[in-house]
PDB file of N, CA and C in Angstrom:
ATOM      1  N   GLN A   1       0.832  -1.184   0.000  1.00 84.00           N
ATOM      2  CA  GLN A   1       0.000   0.000   0.000  1.00 84.00           C
ATOM      3  C   GLN A   1       0.875   1.245   0.000  1.00 84.00           C
ATOM      4  N   ALA A   2       0.449   2.246  -0.756  1.00 91.00           N
ATOM      5  CA  ALA A   2       1.183   3.500  -0.813  1.00 91.00           C
ATOM      6  C   ALA A   2       0.217   4.647  -1.034  1.00 91.00           C
ATOM      7  N   GLN A   3       0.608   5.812  -0.575  1.00 94.00           N
ATOM      8  CA  GLN A   3      -0.155   7.035  -0.768  1.00 94.00           C
ATOM      9  C   GLN A   3       0.764   8.101  -1.349  1.00 94.00           C
ATOM     10  N   LEU A   4       0.233   8.900  -2.283  1.00 95.00           N
ATOM     11  CA  LEU A   4       1.002   9.925  -2.967  1.00 95.00           C
ATOM     12  C   LEU A   4       0.311  11.273  -2.814  1.00 95.00           C
ATOM     13  N   VAL A   5       1.094  12.311  -2.536  1.00 96.00           N
ATOM     14  CA  VAL A   5       0.567  13.659  -2.400  1.00 96.00           C
ATOM     15  C   VAL A   5       1.420  14.606  -3.234  1.00 96.00           C
ATOM     16  N   GLU A   6       0.777  15.298  -4.197  1.00 96.00           N
ATOM     17  CA  GLU A   6       1.465  16.249  -5.060  1.00 96.00           C
ATOM     18  C   GLU A   6       1.310  17.669  -4.542  1.00 96.00           C
ATOM     19  N   SER A   7       2.242  18.527  -4.944  1.00 96.00           N
ATOM     20  CA  SER A   7       2.153  19.945  -4.654  1.00 96.00           C
ATOM     21  C   SER A   7       2.955  20.709  -5.704  1.00 96.00           C
ATOM     22  N   GLY A   8       2.754  22.019  -5.759  1.00 97.00           N
ATOM     23  CA  GLY A   8       3.546  22.874  -6.620  1.00 97.00           C
ATOM     24  C   GLY A   8       2.859  23.395  -7.861  1.00 97.00           C
ATOM     25  N   GLY A   9       1.635  22.955  -8.128  1.00 97.00           N
ATOM     26  CA  GLY A   9       0.916  23.457  -9.286  1.00 97.00           C
ATOM     27  C   GLY A   9       0.506  24.902  -9.097  1.00 97.00           C
ATOM     28  N   GLY A  10       0.067  25.521 -10.191  1.00 98.00           N
ATOM     29  CA  GLY A  10      -0.363  26.899 -10.131  1.00 98.00           C
ATOM     30  C   GLY A  10      -0.521  27.507 -11.506  1.00 98.00           C
ATOM     31  N   LEU A  11      -0.605  28.831 -11.528  1.00 98.00           N
ATOM     32  CA  LEU A  11      -0.771  29.606 -12.750  1.00 98.00           C
ATOM     33  C   LEU A  11       0.544  30.282 -13.104  1.00 98.00           C
ATOM     34  N   VAL A  12       0.956  30.151 -14.352  1.00 98.00           N
ATOM     35  CA  VAL A  12       2.216  30.733 -14.795  1.00 98.00           C
ATOM     36  C   VAL A  12       2.062  31.221 -16.235  1.00 98.00           C
ATOM     37  N   GLN A  13       2.818  32.245 -16.587  1.00 98.00           N
ATOM     38  CA  GLN A  13       2.822  32.760 -17.949  1.00 98.00           C
ATOM     39  C   GLN A  13       3.629  31.854 -18.869  1.00 98.00           C
ATOM     40  N   ALA A  14       3.275  31.845 -20.137  1.00 98.00           N
ATOM     41  CA  ALA A  14       4.050  31.089 -21.118  1.00 98.00           C
ATOM     42  C   ALA A  14       5.516  31.494 -21.049  1.00 98.00           C
ATOM     43  N   GLY A  15       6.388  30.498 -21.106  1.00 98.00           N
ATOM     44  CA  GLY A  15       7.815  30.728 -20.968  1.00 98.00           C
ATOM     45  C   GLY A  15       8.323  30.629 -19.550  1.00 98.00           C
ATOM     46  N   GLY A  16       7.430  30.565 -18.585  1.00 98.00           N
ATOM     47  CA  GLY A  16       7.815  30.482 -17.188  1.00 98.00           C
ATOM     48  C   GLY A  16       8.121  29.070 -16.747  1.00 98.00           C
ATOM     49  N   SER A  17       8.351  28.926 -15.438  1.00 98.00           N
ATOM     50  CA  SER A  17       8.753  27.645 -14.867  1.00 98.00           C
ATOM     51  C   SER A  17       7.947  27.324 -13.617  1.00 98.00           C
ATOM     52  N   LEU A  18       7.787  26.039 -13.362  1.00 98.00           N
ATOM     53  CA  LEU A  18       7.203  25.522 -12.137  1.00 98.00           C
ATOM     54  C   LEU A  18       7.936  24.243 -11.759  1.00 98.00           C
ATOM     55  N   ARG A  19       7.942  23.939 -10.470  1.00 98.00           N
ATOM     56  CA  ARG A  19       8.463  22.660 -10.007  1.00 98.00           C
ATOM     57  C   ARG A  19       7.398  21.943  -9.193  1.00 98.00           C
ATOM     58  N   LEU A  20       7.012  20.761  -9.642  1.00 98.00           N
ATOM     59  CA  LEU A  20       6.065  19.923  -8.938  1.00 98.00           C
ATOM     60  C   LEU A  20       6.808  18.958  -8.022  1.00 98.00           C
ATOM     61  N   SER A  21       6.201  18.663  -6.883  1.00 98.00           N
ATOM     62  CA  SER A  21       6.756  17.701  -5.939  1.00 98.00           C
ATOM     63  C   SER A  21       5.707  16.649  -5.614  1.00 98.00           C
ATOM     64  N   CYS A  22       6.163  15.447  -5.316  1.00 97.00           N
ATOM     65  CA  CYS A  22       5.276  14.363  -4.919  1.00 97.00           C
ATOM     66  C   CYS A  22       5.986  13.513  -3.887  1.00 97.00           C
ATOM     67  N   THR A  23       5.373  13.351  -2.727  1.00 95.00           N
ATOM     68  CA  THR A  23       5.929  12.544  -1.657  1.00 95.00           C
ATOM     69  C   THR A  23       5.086  11.291  -1.464  1.00 95.00           C
ATOM     70  N   ALA A  24       5.744  10.155  -1.415  1.00 94.00           N
ATOM     71  CA  ALA A  24       5.083   8.870  -1.230  1.00 94.00           C
ATOM     72  C   ALA A  24       5.264   8.379   0.198  1.00 94.00           C
ATOM     73  N   SER A  25       4.246   7.721   0.710  1.00 93.00           N
ATOM     74  CA  SER A  25       4.309   7.123   2.037  1.00 93.00           C
ATOM     75  C   SER A  25       3.723   5.725   1.990  1.00 93.00           C
ATOM     76  N   GLY A  26       4.024   4.932   3.014  1.00 90.00           N
ATOM     77  CA  GLY A  26       3.588   3.551   3.050  1.00 90.00           C
ATOM     78  C   GLY A  26       4.720   2.612   2.674  1.00 90.00           C
ATOM     79  N   ASN A  27       4.357   1.419   2.235  1.00 82.00           N
ATOM     80  CA  ASN A  27       5.345   0.438   1.805  1.00 82.00           C
ATOM     81  C   ASN A  27       5.840   0.775   0.407  1.00 82.00           C
ATOM     82  N   ILE A  28       7.085   1.219   0.314  1.00 81.00           N
ATOM     83  CA  ILE A  28       7.687   1.603  -0.954  1.00 81.00           C
ATOM     84  C   ILE A  28       8.900   0.724  -1.190  1.00 81.00           C
ATOM     85  N   PHE A  29       8.842  -0.076  -2.248  1.00 75.00           N
ATOM     86  CA  PHE A  29       9.937  -0.982  -2.564  1.00 75.00           C
ATOM     87  C   PHE A  29      11.099  -0.233  -3.182  1.00 75.00           C
ATOM     88  N   SER A  30      12.301  -0.750  -2.960  1.00 73.00           N
ATOM     89  CA  SER A  30      13.494  -0.110  -3.504  1.00 73.00           C
ATOM     90  C   SER A  30      13.517  -0.121  -5.022  1.00 73.00           C
ATOM     91  N   SER A  31      12.802  -1.038  -5.648  1.00 73.00           N
ATOM     92  CA  SER A  31      12.771  -1.159  -7.102  1.00 73.00           C
ATOM     93  C   SER A  31      11.629  -0.382  -7.752  1.00 73.00           C
ATOM     94  N   SER A  32      10.949   0.464  -7.008  1.00 87.00           N
ATOM     95  CA  SER A  32       9.784   1.166  -7.520  1.00 87.00           C
ATOM     96  C   SER A  32      10.151   2.184  -8.597  1.00 87.00           C
ATOM     97  N   VAL A  33       9.186   2.433  -9.486  1.00 93.00           N
ATOM     98  CA  VAL A  33       9.308   3.446 -10.522  1.00 93.00           C
ATOM     99  C   VAL A  33       8.289   4.546 -10.235  1.00 93.00           C
ATOM    100  N   MET A  34       8.734   5.786 -10.264  1.00 95.00           N
ATOM    101  CA  MET A  34       7.842   6.917 -10.059  1.00 95.00           C
ATOM    102  C   MET A  34       7.766   7.736 -11.340  1.00 95.00           C
ATOM    103  N   GLY A  35       6.661   8.448 -11.498  1.00 96.00           N
ATOM    104  CA  GLY A  35       6.506   9.221 -12.710  1.00 96.00           C
ATOM    105  C   GLY A  35       5.414  10.264 -12.600  1.00 96.00           C
ATOM    106  N   TRP A  36       5.194  10.949 -13.720  1.00 98.00           N
ATOM    107  CA  TRP A  36       4.172  11.978 -13.835  1.00 98.00           C
ATOM    108  C   TRP A  36       3.350  11.729 -15.085  1.00 98.00           C
ATOM    109  N   ASN A  37       2.031  11.784 -14.932  1.00 98.00           N
ATOM    110  CA  ASN A  37       1.083  11.781 -16.037  1.00 98.00           C
ATOM    111  C   ASN A  37       0.307  13.087 -16.011  1.00 98.00           C
ATOM    112  N   ARG A  38      -0.290  13.437 -17.148  1.00 98.00           N
ATOM    113  CA  ARG A  38      -1.135  14.626 -17.176  1.00 98.00           C
ATOM    114  C   ARG A  38      -2.377  14.380 -18.024  1.00 98.00           C
ATOM    115  N   ARG A  39      -3.424  15.109 -17.676  1.00 97.00           N
ATOM    116  CA  ARG A  39      -4.688  15.003 -18.392  1.00 97.00           C
ATOM    117  C   ARG A  39      -5.281  16.393 -18.564  1.00 97.00           C
ATOM    118  N   ALA A  40      -5.451  16.802 -19.809  1.00 95.00           N
ATOM    119  CA  ALA A  40      -6.109  18.056 -20.129  1.00 95.00           C
ATOM    120  C   ALA A  40      -7.555  17.771 -20.513  1.00 95.00           C
ATOM    121  N   PRO A  41      -8.467  18.709 -20.254  1.00 89.00           N
ATOM    122  CA  PRO A  41      -9.879  18.492 -20.612  1.00 89.00           C
ATOM    123  C   PRO A  41     -10.041  18.165 -22.092  1.00 89.00           C
ATOM    124  N   GLY A  42     -10.777  17.097 -22.381  1.00 90.00           N
ATOM    125  CA  GLY A  42     -11.035  16.698 -23.748  1.00 90.00           C
ATOM    126  C   GLY A  42      -9.881  16.020 -24.446  1.00 90.00           C
ATOM    127  N   LYS A  43      -8.793  15.747 -23.732  1.00 93.00           N
ATOM    128  CA  LYS A  43      -7.625  15.126 -24.334  1.00 93.00           C
ATOM    129  C   LYS A  43      -7.284  13.817 -23.634  1.00 93.00           C
ATOM    130  N   GLN A  44      -6.559  12.977 -24.331  1.00 94.00           N
ATOM    131  CA  GLN A  44      -6.127  11.700 -23.793  1.00 94.00           C
ATOM    132  C   GLN A  44      -5.033  11.901 -22.744  1.00 94.00           C
ATOM    133  N   ARG A  45      -5.044  11.037 -21.736  1.00 96.00           N
ATOM    134  CA  ARG A  45      -3.996  11.068 -20.734  1.00 96.00           C
ATOM    135  C   ARG A  45      -2.642  10.825 -21.390  1.00 96.00           C
ATOM    136  N   GLU A  46      -1.628  11.530 -20.917  1.00 97.00           N
ATOM    137  CA  GLU A  46      -0.284  11.438 -21.469  1.00 97.00           C
ATOM    138  C   GLU A  46       0.717  11.135 -20.365  1.00 97.00           C
ATOM    139  N   LEU A  47       1.565  10.159 -20.607  1.00 98.00           N
ATOM    140  CA  LEU A  47       2.684   9.887 -19.710  1.00 98.00           C
ATOM    141  C   LEU A  47       3.774  10.912 -19.987  1.00 98.00           C
ATOM    142  N   VAL A  48       4.125  11.697 -18.969  1.00 98.00           N
ATOM    143  CA  VAL A  48       5.056  12.803 -19.144  1.00 98.00           C
ATOM    144  C   VAL A  48       6.495  12.362 -18.926  1.00 98.00           C
ATOM    145  N   ALA A  49       6.755  11.677 -17.816  1.00 98.00           N
ATOM    146  CA  ALA A  49       8.120  11.297 -17.466  1.00 98.00           C
ATOM    147  C   ALA A  49       8.098  10.197 -16.428  1.00 98.00           C
ATOM    148  N   THR A  50       9.162   9.401 -16.396  1.00 97.00           N
ATOM    149  CA  THR A  50       9.342   8.370 -15.374  1.00 97.00           C
ATOM    150  C   THR A  50      10.780   8.386 -14.891  1.00 97.00           C
ATOM    151  N   ILE A  51      10.978   7.838 -13.690  1.00 97.00           N
ATOM    152  CA  ILE A  51      12.320   7.709 -13.138  1.00 97.00           C
ATOM    153  C   ILE A  51      12.364   6.468 -12.257  1.00 97.00           C
ATOM    154  N   THR A  52      13.399   5.659 -12.421  1.00 94.00           N
ATOM    155  CA  THR A  52      13.593   4.472 -11.606  1.00 94.00           C
ATOM    156  C   THR A  52      14.322   4.840 -10.324  1.00 94.00           C
ATOM    157  N   SER A  53      14.407   3.876  -9.416  1.00 89.00           N
ATOM    158  CA  SER A  53      15.065   4.126  -8.139  1.00 89.00           C
ATOM    159  C   SER A  53      16.550   4.409  -8.301  1.00 89.00           C
ATOM    160  N   ASP A  54      17.157   3.946  -9.397  1.00 89.00           N
ATOM    161  CA  ASP A  54      18.571   4.221  -9.632  1.00 89.00           C
ATOM    162  C   ASP A  54      18.803   5.406 -10.562  1.00 89.00           C
ATOM    163  N   GLY A  55      17.729   6.129 -10.941  1.00 93.00           N
ATOM    164  CA  GLY A  55      17.888   7.377 -11.654  1.00 93.00           C
ATOM    165  C   GLY A  55      17.701   7.352 -13.152  1.00 93.00           C
ATOM    166  N   THR A  56      17.312   6.230 -13.735  1.00 96.00           N
ATOM    167  CA  THR A  56      17.058   6.166 -15.169  1.00 96.00           C
ATOM    168  C   THR A  56      15.751   6.882 -15.500  1.00 96.00           C
ATOM    169  N   THR A  57      15.775   7.763 -16.493  1.00 98.00           N
ATOM    170  CA  THR A  57      14.618   8.596 -16.812  1.00 98.00           C
ATOM    171  C   THR A  57      14.118   8.370 -18.228  1.00 98.00           C
ATOM    172  N   THR A  58      12.830   8.647 -18.431  1.00 98.00           N
ATOM    173  CA  THR A  58      12.219   8.700 -19.749  1.00 98.00           C
ATOM    174  C   THR A  58      11.338   9.940 -19.818  1.00 98.00           C
ATOM    175  N   TYR A  59      11.120  10.455 -21.052  1.00 98.00           N
ATOM    176  CA  TYR A  59      10.314  11.647 -21.253  1.00 98.00           C
ATOM    177  C   TYR A  59       9.447  11.492 -22.487  1.00 98.00           C
ATOM    178  N   ALA A  60       8.262  12.082 -22.430  1.00 98.00           N
ATOM    179  CA  ALA A  60       7.449  12.206 -23.619  1.00 98.00           C
ATOM    180  C   ALA A  60       8.114  13.174 -24.591  1.00 98.00           C
ATOM    181  N   ASP A  61       7.940  12.919 -25.885  1.00 98.00           N
ATOM    182  CA  ASP A  61       8.530  13.800 -26.881  1.00 98.00           C
ATOM    183  C   ASP A  61       8.054  15.243 -26.721  1.00 98.00           C
ATOM    184  N   SER A  62       6.830  15.423 -26.257  1.00 97.00           N
ATOM    185  CA  SER A  62       6.258  16.754 -26.148  1.00 97.00           C
ATOM    186  C   SER A  62       6.925  17.616 -25.080  1.00 97.00           C
ATOM    187  N   VAL A  63       7.645  16.996 -24.134  1.00 98.00           N
ATOM    188  CA  VAL A  63       8.270  17.757 -23.055  1.00 98.00           C
ATOM    189  C   VAL A  63       9.782  17.621 -23.033  1.00 98.00           C
ATOM    190  N   LYS A  64      10.329  16.780 -23.882  1.00 98.00           N
ATOM    191  CA  LYS A  64      11.766  16.523 -23.883  1.00 98.00           C
ATOM    192  C   LYS A  64      12.537  17.819 -24.131  1.00 98.00           C
ATOM    193  N   GLY A  65      13.543  18.057 -23.304  1.00 98.00           N
ATOM    194  CA  GLY A  65      14.336  19.263 -23.400  1.00 98.00           C
ATOM    195  C   GLY A  65      13.813  20.414 -22.577  1.00 98.00           C
ATOM    196  N   ARG A  66      12.575  20.332 -22.111  1.00 98.00           N
ATOM    197  CA  ARG A  66      11.983  21.383 -21.297  1.00 98.00           C
ATOM    198  C   ARG A  66      11.725  20.946 -19.863  1.00 98.00           C
ATOM    199  N   PHE A  67      11.359  19.681 -19.670  1.00 98.00           N
ATOM    200  CA  PHE A  67      11.048  19.156 -18.345  1.00 98.00           C
ATOM    201  C   PHE A  67      12.177  18.250 -17.874  1.00 98.00           C
ATOM    202  N   SER A  68      12.348  18.178 -16.559  1.00 98.00           N
ATOM    203  CA  SER A  68      13.347  17.301 -15.955  1.00 98.00           C
ATOM    204  C   SER A  68      12.767  16.641 -14.714  1.00 98.00           C
ATOM    205  N   ILE A  69      12.830  15.316 -14.657  1.00 98.00           N
ATOM    206  CA  ILE A  69      12.348  14.577 -13.508  1.00 98.00           C
ATOM    207  C   ILE A  69      13.536  14.177 -12.644  1.00 98.00           C
ATOM    208  N   SER A  70      13.358  14.229 -11.328  1.00 97.00           N
ATOM    209  CA  SER A  70      14.398  13.819 -10.398  1.00 97.00           C
ATOM    210  C   SER A  70      13.752  13.156  -9.189  1.00 97.00           C
ATOM    211  N   ARG A  71      14.592  12.553  -8.348  1.00 94.00           N
ATOM    212  CA  ARG A  71      14.064  11.741  -7.250  1.00 94.00           C
ATOM    213  C   ARG A  71      15.009  11.803  -6.068  1.00 94.00           C
ATOM    214  N   ASP A  72      14.433  11.895  -4.876  1.00 92.00           N
ATOM    215  CA  ASP A  72      15.178  11.844  -3.627  1.00 92.00           C
ATOM    216  C   ASP A  72      14.684  10.607  -2.889  1.00 92.00           C
ATOM    217  N   ASN A  73      15.436   9.524  -2.968  1.00 86.00           N
ATOM    218  CA  ASN A  73      14.992   8.263  -2.377  1.00 86.00           C
ATOM    219  C   ASN A  73      14.905   8.338  -0.855  1.00 86.00           C
ATOM    220  N   ALA A  74      15.779   9.113  -0.231  1.00 88.00           N
ATOM    221  CA  ALA A  74      15.750   9.243   1.220  1.00 88.00           C
ATOM    222  C   ALA A  74      14.459   9.887   1.698  1.00 88.00           C
ATOM    223  N   LYS A  75      13.889  10.779   0.880  1.00 90.00           N
ATOM    224  CA  LYS A  75      12.647  11.464   1.221  1.00 90.00           C
ATOM    225  C   LYS A  75      11.429  10.850   0.548  1.00 90.00           C
ATOM    226  N   ASN A  76      11.626   9.807  -0.254  1.00 90.00           N
ATOM    227  CA  ASN A  76      10.539   9.201  -1.029  1.00 90.00           C
ATOM    228  C   ASN A  76       9.777  10.258  -1.829  1.00 90.00           C
ATOM    229  N   THR A  77      10.519  11.129  -2.473  1.00 94.00           N
ATOM    230  CA  THR A  77       9.940  12.260  -3.178  1.00 94.00           C
ATOM    231  C   THR A  77      10.440  12.306  -4.613  1.00 94.00           C
ATOM    232  N   VAL A  78       9.532  12.612  -5.536  1.00 96.00           N
ATOM    233  CA  VAL A  78       9.870  12.808  -6.932  1.00 96.00           C
ATOM    234  C   VAL A  78       9.499  14.235  -7.315  1.00 96.00           C
ATOM    235  N   TYR A  79      10.294  14.831  -8.198  1.00 97.00           N
ATOM    236  CA  TYR A  79      10.092  16.200  -8.629  1.00 97.00           C
ATOM    237  C   TYR A  79       9.949  16.255 -10.144  1.00 97.00           C
ATOM    238  N   LEU A  80       9.247  17.265 -10.617  1.00 98.00           N
ATOM    239  CA  LEU A  80       9.184  17.557 -12.037  1.00 98.00           C
ATOM    240  C   LEU A  80       9.459  19.042 -12.226  1.00 98.00           C
ATOM    241  N   GLN A  81      10.645  19.355 -12.728  1.00 98.00           N
ATOM    242  CA  GLN A  81      10.997  20.727 -13.053  1.00 98.00           C
ATOM    243  C   GLN A  81      10.514  21.023 -14.460  1.00 98.00           C
ATOM    244  N   MET A  82       9.659  22.025 -14.606  1.00 98.00           N
ATOM    245  CA  MET A  82       9.051  22.362 -15.878  1.00 98.00           C
ATOM    246  C   MET A  82       9.507  23.756 -16.286  1.00 98.00           C
ATOM    247  N   ASN A  83      10.223  23.839 -17.395  1.00 98.00           N
ATOM    248  CA  ASN A  83      10.723  25.098 -17.922  1.00 98.00           C
ATOM    249  C   ASN A  83      10.115  25.369 -19.293  1.00 98.00           C
ATOM    250  N   ALA A  84      10.213  26.620 -19.727  1.00 98.00           N
ATOM    251  CA  ALA A  84       9.701  27.023 -21.037  1.00 98.00           C
ATOM    252  C   ALA A  84       8.280  26.527 -21.250  1.00 98.00           C
ATOM    253  N   LEU A  85       7.440  26.760 -20.265  1.00 98.00           N
ATOM    254  CA  LEU A  85       6.075  26.242 -20.305  1.00 98.00           C
ATOM    255  C   LEU A  85       5.269  26.871 -21.437  1.00 98.00           C
ATOM    256  N   LYS A  86       4.400  26.061 -22.019  1.00 98.00           N
ATOM    257  CA  LYS A  86       3.540  26.464 -23.118  1.00 98.00           C
ATOM    258  C   LYS A  86       2.080  26.314 -22.703  1.00 98.00           C
ATOM    259  N   PRO A  87       1.169  27.059 -23.320  1.00 97.00           N
ATOM    260  CA  PRO A  87      -0.249  26.883 -22.995  1.00 97.00           C
ATOM    261  C   PRO A  87      -0.726  25.444 -23.141  1.00 97.00           C
ATOM    262  N   GLU A  88      -0.180  24.694 -24.080  1.00 96.00           N
ATOM    263  CA  GLU A  88      -0.583  23.311 -24.260  1.00 96.00           C
ATOM    264  C   GLU A  88      -0.115  22.388 -23.141  1.00 96.00           C
ATOM    265  N   ASP A  89       0.718  22.890 -22.223  1.00 97.00           N
ATOM    266  CA  ASP A  89       1.088  22.130 -21.034  1.00 97.00           C
ATOM    267  C   ASP A  89       0.013  22.192 -19.953  1.00 97.00           C
ATOM    268  N   THR A  90      -0.988  23.026 -20.135  1.00 98.00           N
ATOM    269  CA  THR A  90      -2.066  23.154 -19.158  1.00 98.00           C
ATOM    270  C   THR A  90      -2.769  21.815 -18.981  1.00 98.00           C
ATOM    271  N   ALA A  91      -2.821  21.342 -17.739  1.00 98.00           N
ATOM    272  CA  ALA A  91      -3.407  20.034 -17.449  1.00 98.00           C
ATOM    273  C   ALA A  91      -3.380  19.806 -15.947  1.00 98.00           C
ATOM    274  N   VAL A  92      -4.058  18.749 -15.530  1.00 98.00           N
ATOM    275  CA  VAL A  92      -3.889  18.234 -14.179  1.00 98.00           C
ATOM    276  C   VAL A  92      -2.757  17.221 -14.230  1.00 98.00           C
ATOM    277  N   TYR A  93      -1.772  17.402 -13.374  1.00 98.00           N
ATOM    278  CA  TYR A  93      -0.609  16.529 -13.334  1.00 98.00           C
ATOM    279  C   TYR A  93      -0.733  15.567 -12.165  1.00 98.00           C
ATOM    280  N   TYR A  94      -0.547  14.276 -12.451  1.00 98.00           N
ATOM    281  CA  TYR A  94      -0.688  13.219 -11.465  1.00 98.00           C
ATOM    282  C   TYR A  94       0.641  12.515 -11.244  1.00 98.00           C
ATOM    283  N   CYS A  95       1.002  12.346  -9.993  1.00 97.00           N
ATOM    284  CA  CYS A  95       2.161  11.558  -9.617  1.00 97.00           C
ATOM    285  C   CYS A  95       1.775  10.085  -9.577  1.00 97.00           C
ATOM    286  N   THR A  96       2.682   9.206 -10.007  1.00 96.00           N
ATOM    287  CA  THR A  96       2.421   7.769  -9.984  1.00 96.00           C
ATOM    288  C   THR A  96       3.585   7.020  -9.358  1.00 96.00           C
ATOM    289  N   LEU A  97       3.259   5.893  -8.751  1.00 95.00           N
ATOM    290  CA  LEU A  97       4.239   4.973  -8.186  1.00 95.00           C
ATOM    291  C   LEU A  97       3.899   3.581  -8.683  1.00 95.00           C
ATOM    292  N   GLN A  98       4.830   2.948  -9.379  1.00 92.00           N
ATOM    293  CA  GLN A  98       4.632   1.612  -9.938  1.00 92.00           C
ATOM    294  C   GLN A  98       5.446   0.615  -9.135  1.00 92.00           C
ATOM    295  N   GLN A  99       4.761  -0.366  -8.552  1.00 86.00           N
ATOM    296  CA  GLN A  99       5.401  -1.441  -7.826  1.00 86.00           C
ATOM    297  C   GLN A  99       4.786  -2.760  -8.280  1.00 86.00           C
ATOM    298  N   LYS A 100       5.624  -3.601  -8.866  1.00 83.00           N
ATOM    299  CA  LYS A 100       5.157  -4.859  -9.448  1.00 83.00           C
ATOM    300  C   LYS A 100       4.043  -4.554 -10.450  1.00 83.00           C
ATOM    301  N   ILE A 101       2.841  -5.091 -10.239  1.00 85.00           N
ATOM    302  CA  ILE A 101       1.749  -4.868 -11.184  1.00 85.00           C
ATOM    303  C   ILE A 101       0.776  -3.795 -10.716  1.00 85.00           C
ATOM    304  N   THR A 102       1.077  -3.138  -9.606  1.00 90.00           N
ATOM    305  CA  THR A 102       0.181  -2.144  -9.040  1.00 90.00           C
ATOM    306  C   THR A 102       0.715  -0.739  -9.266  1.00 90.00           C
ATOM    307  N   THR A 103      -0.143   0.160  -9.740  1.00 93.00           N
ATOM    308  CA  THR A 103       0.201   1.561  -9.910  1.00 93.00           C
ATOM    309  C   THR A 103      -0.663   2.404  -8.983  1.00 93.00           C
ATOM    310  N   TYR A 104      -0.025   3.215  -8.175  1.00 94.00           N
ATOM    311  CA  TYR A 104      -0.712   4.130  -7.277  1.00 94.00           C
ATOM    312  C   TYR A 104      -0.687   5.531  -7.873  1.00 94.00           C
ATOM    313  N   TRP A 105      -1.789   6.254  -7.701  1.00 96.00           N
ATOM    314  CA  TRP A 105      -1.944   7.600  -8.257  1.00 96.00           C
ATOM    315  C   TRP A 105      -2.182   8.610  -7.150  1.00 96.00           C
ATOM    316  N   GLY A 106      -1.605   9.788  -7.301  1.00 97.00           N
ATOM    317  CA  GLY A 106      -1.911  10.894  -6.418  1.00 97.00           C
ATOM    318  C   GLY A 106      -3.213  11.563  -6.813  1.00 97.00           C
ATOM    319  N   GLN A 107      -3.578  12.608  -6.089  1.00 97.00           N
ATOM    320  CA  GLN A 107      -4.849  13.290  -6.324  1.00 97.00           C
ATOM    321  C   GLN A 107      -4.793  14.282  -7.477  1.00 97.00           C
ATOM    322  N   GLY A 108      -3.614  14.648  -7.908  1.00 97.00           N
ATOM    323  CA  GLY A 108      -3.429  15.579  -9.003  1.00 97.00           C
ATOM    324  C   GLY A 108      -3.241  17.009  -8.542  1.00 97.00           C
ATOM    325  N   THR A 109      -2.499  17.774  -9.335  1.00 97.00           N
ATOM    326  CA  THR A 109      -2.308  19.192  -9.085  1.00 97.00           C
ATOM    327  C   THR A 109      -2.443  19.941 -10.406  1.00 97.00           C
ATOM    328  N   GLN A 110      -3.178  21.047 -10.391  1.00 98.00           N
ATOM    329  CA  GLN A 110      -3.494  21.790 -11.610  1.00 98.00           C
ATOM    330  C   GLN A 110      -2.341  22.693 -12.008  1.00 98.00           C
ATOM    331  N   VAL A 111      -1.959  22.614 -13.277  1.00 98.00           N
ATOM    332  CA  VAL A 111      -0.994  23.532 -13.876  1.00 98.00           C
ATOM    333  C   VAL A 111      -1.697  24.275 -15.004  1.00 98.00           C
ATOM    334  N   THR A 112      -1.703  25.598 -14.933  1.00 98.00           N
ATOM    335  CA  THR A 112      -2.321  26.425 -15.953  1.00 98.00           C
ATOM    336  C   THR A 112      -1.284  27.395 -16.505  1.00 98.00           C
ATOM    337  N   VAL A 113      -1.110  27.379 -17.818  1.00 98.00           N
ATOM    338  CA  VAL A 113      -0.135  28.239 -18.487  1.00 98.00           C
ATOM    339  C   VAL A 113      -0.894  29.201 -19.384  1.00 98.00           C
ATOM    340  N   SER A 114      -0.761  30.483 -19.126  1.00 97.00           N
ATOM    341  CA  SER A 114      -1.448  31.506 -19.898  1.00 97.00           C
ATOM    342  C   SER A 114      -0.535  32.055 -20.981  1.00 97.00           C
ATOM    343  N   SER A 115      -1.140  32.517 -22.069  1.00 93.00           N
ATOM    344  CA  SER A 115      -0.377  33.062 -23.179  1.00 93.00           C
ATOM    345  C   SER A 115      -0.152  34.551 -23.018  1.00 93.00           C
TER     346      SER A 115
END
């Protein structure tokens, strides 16, 4: 069992930056994978980024070069640094924790980018 809590969302102008944080609690395996998904109204859910416990990362093509995912294993926390934000980045961002066949989701945090 695990619980995830996100923070750091908000309103920002195009070209600006935000950093999202997500802290996990409960039973967290050393081999767990954490990541970020996003969902905009009327659009399909998109996997934004993932990071393994040893630091291997993946990114969606739409955010590559602008977003950076990182992880603090001692704090059970994952971060998403978002730079050069665009209006199309507007979405609810969800933190995820993958352990074996189970994926846990946070409650989501709203990111709004104005033009």
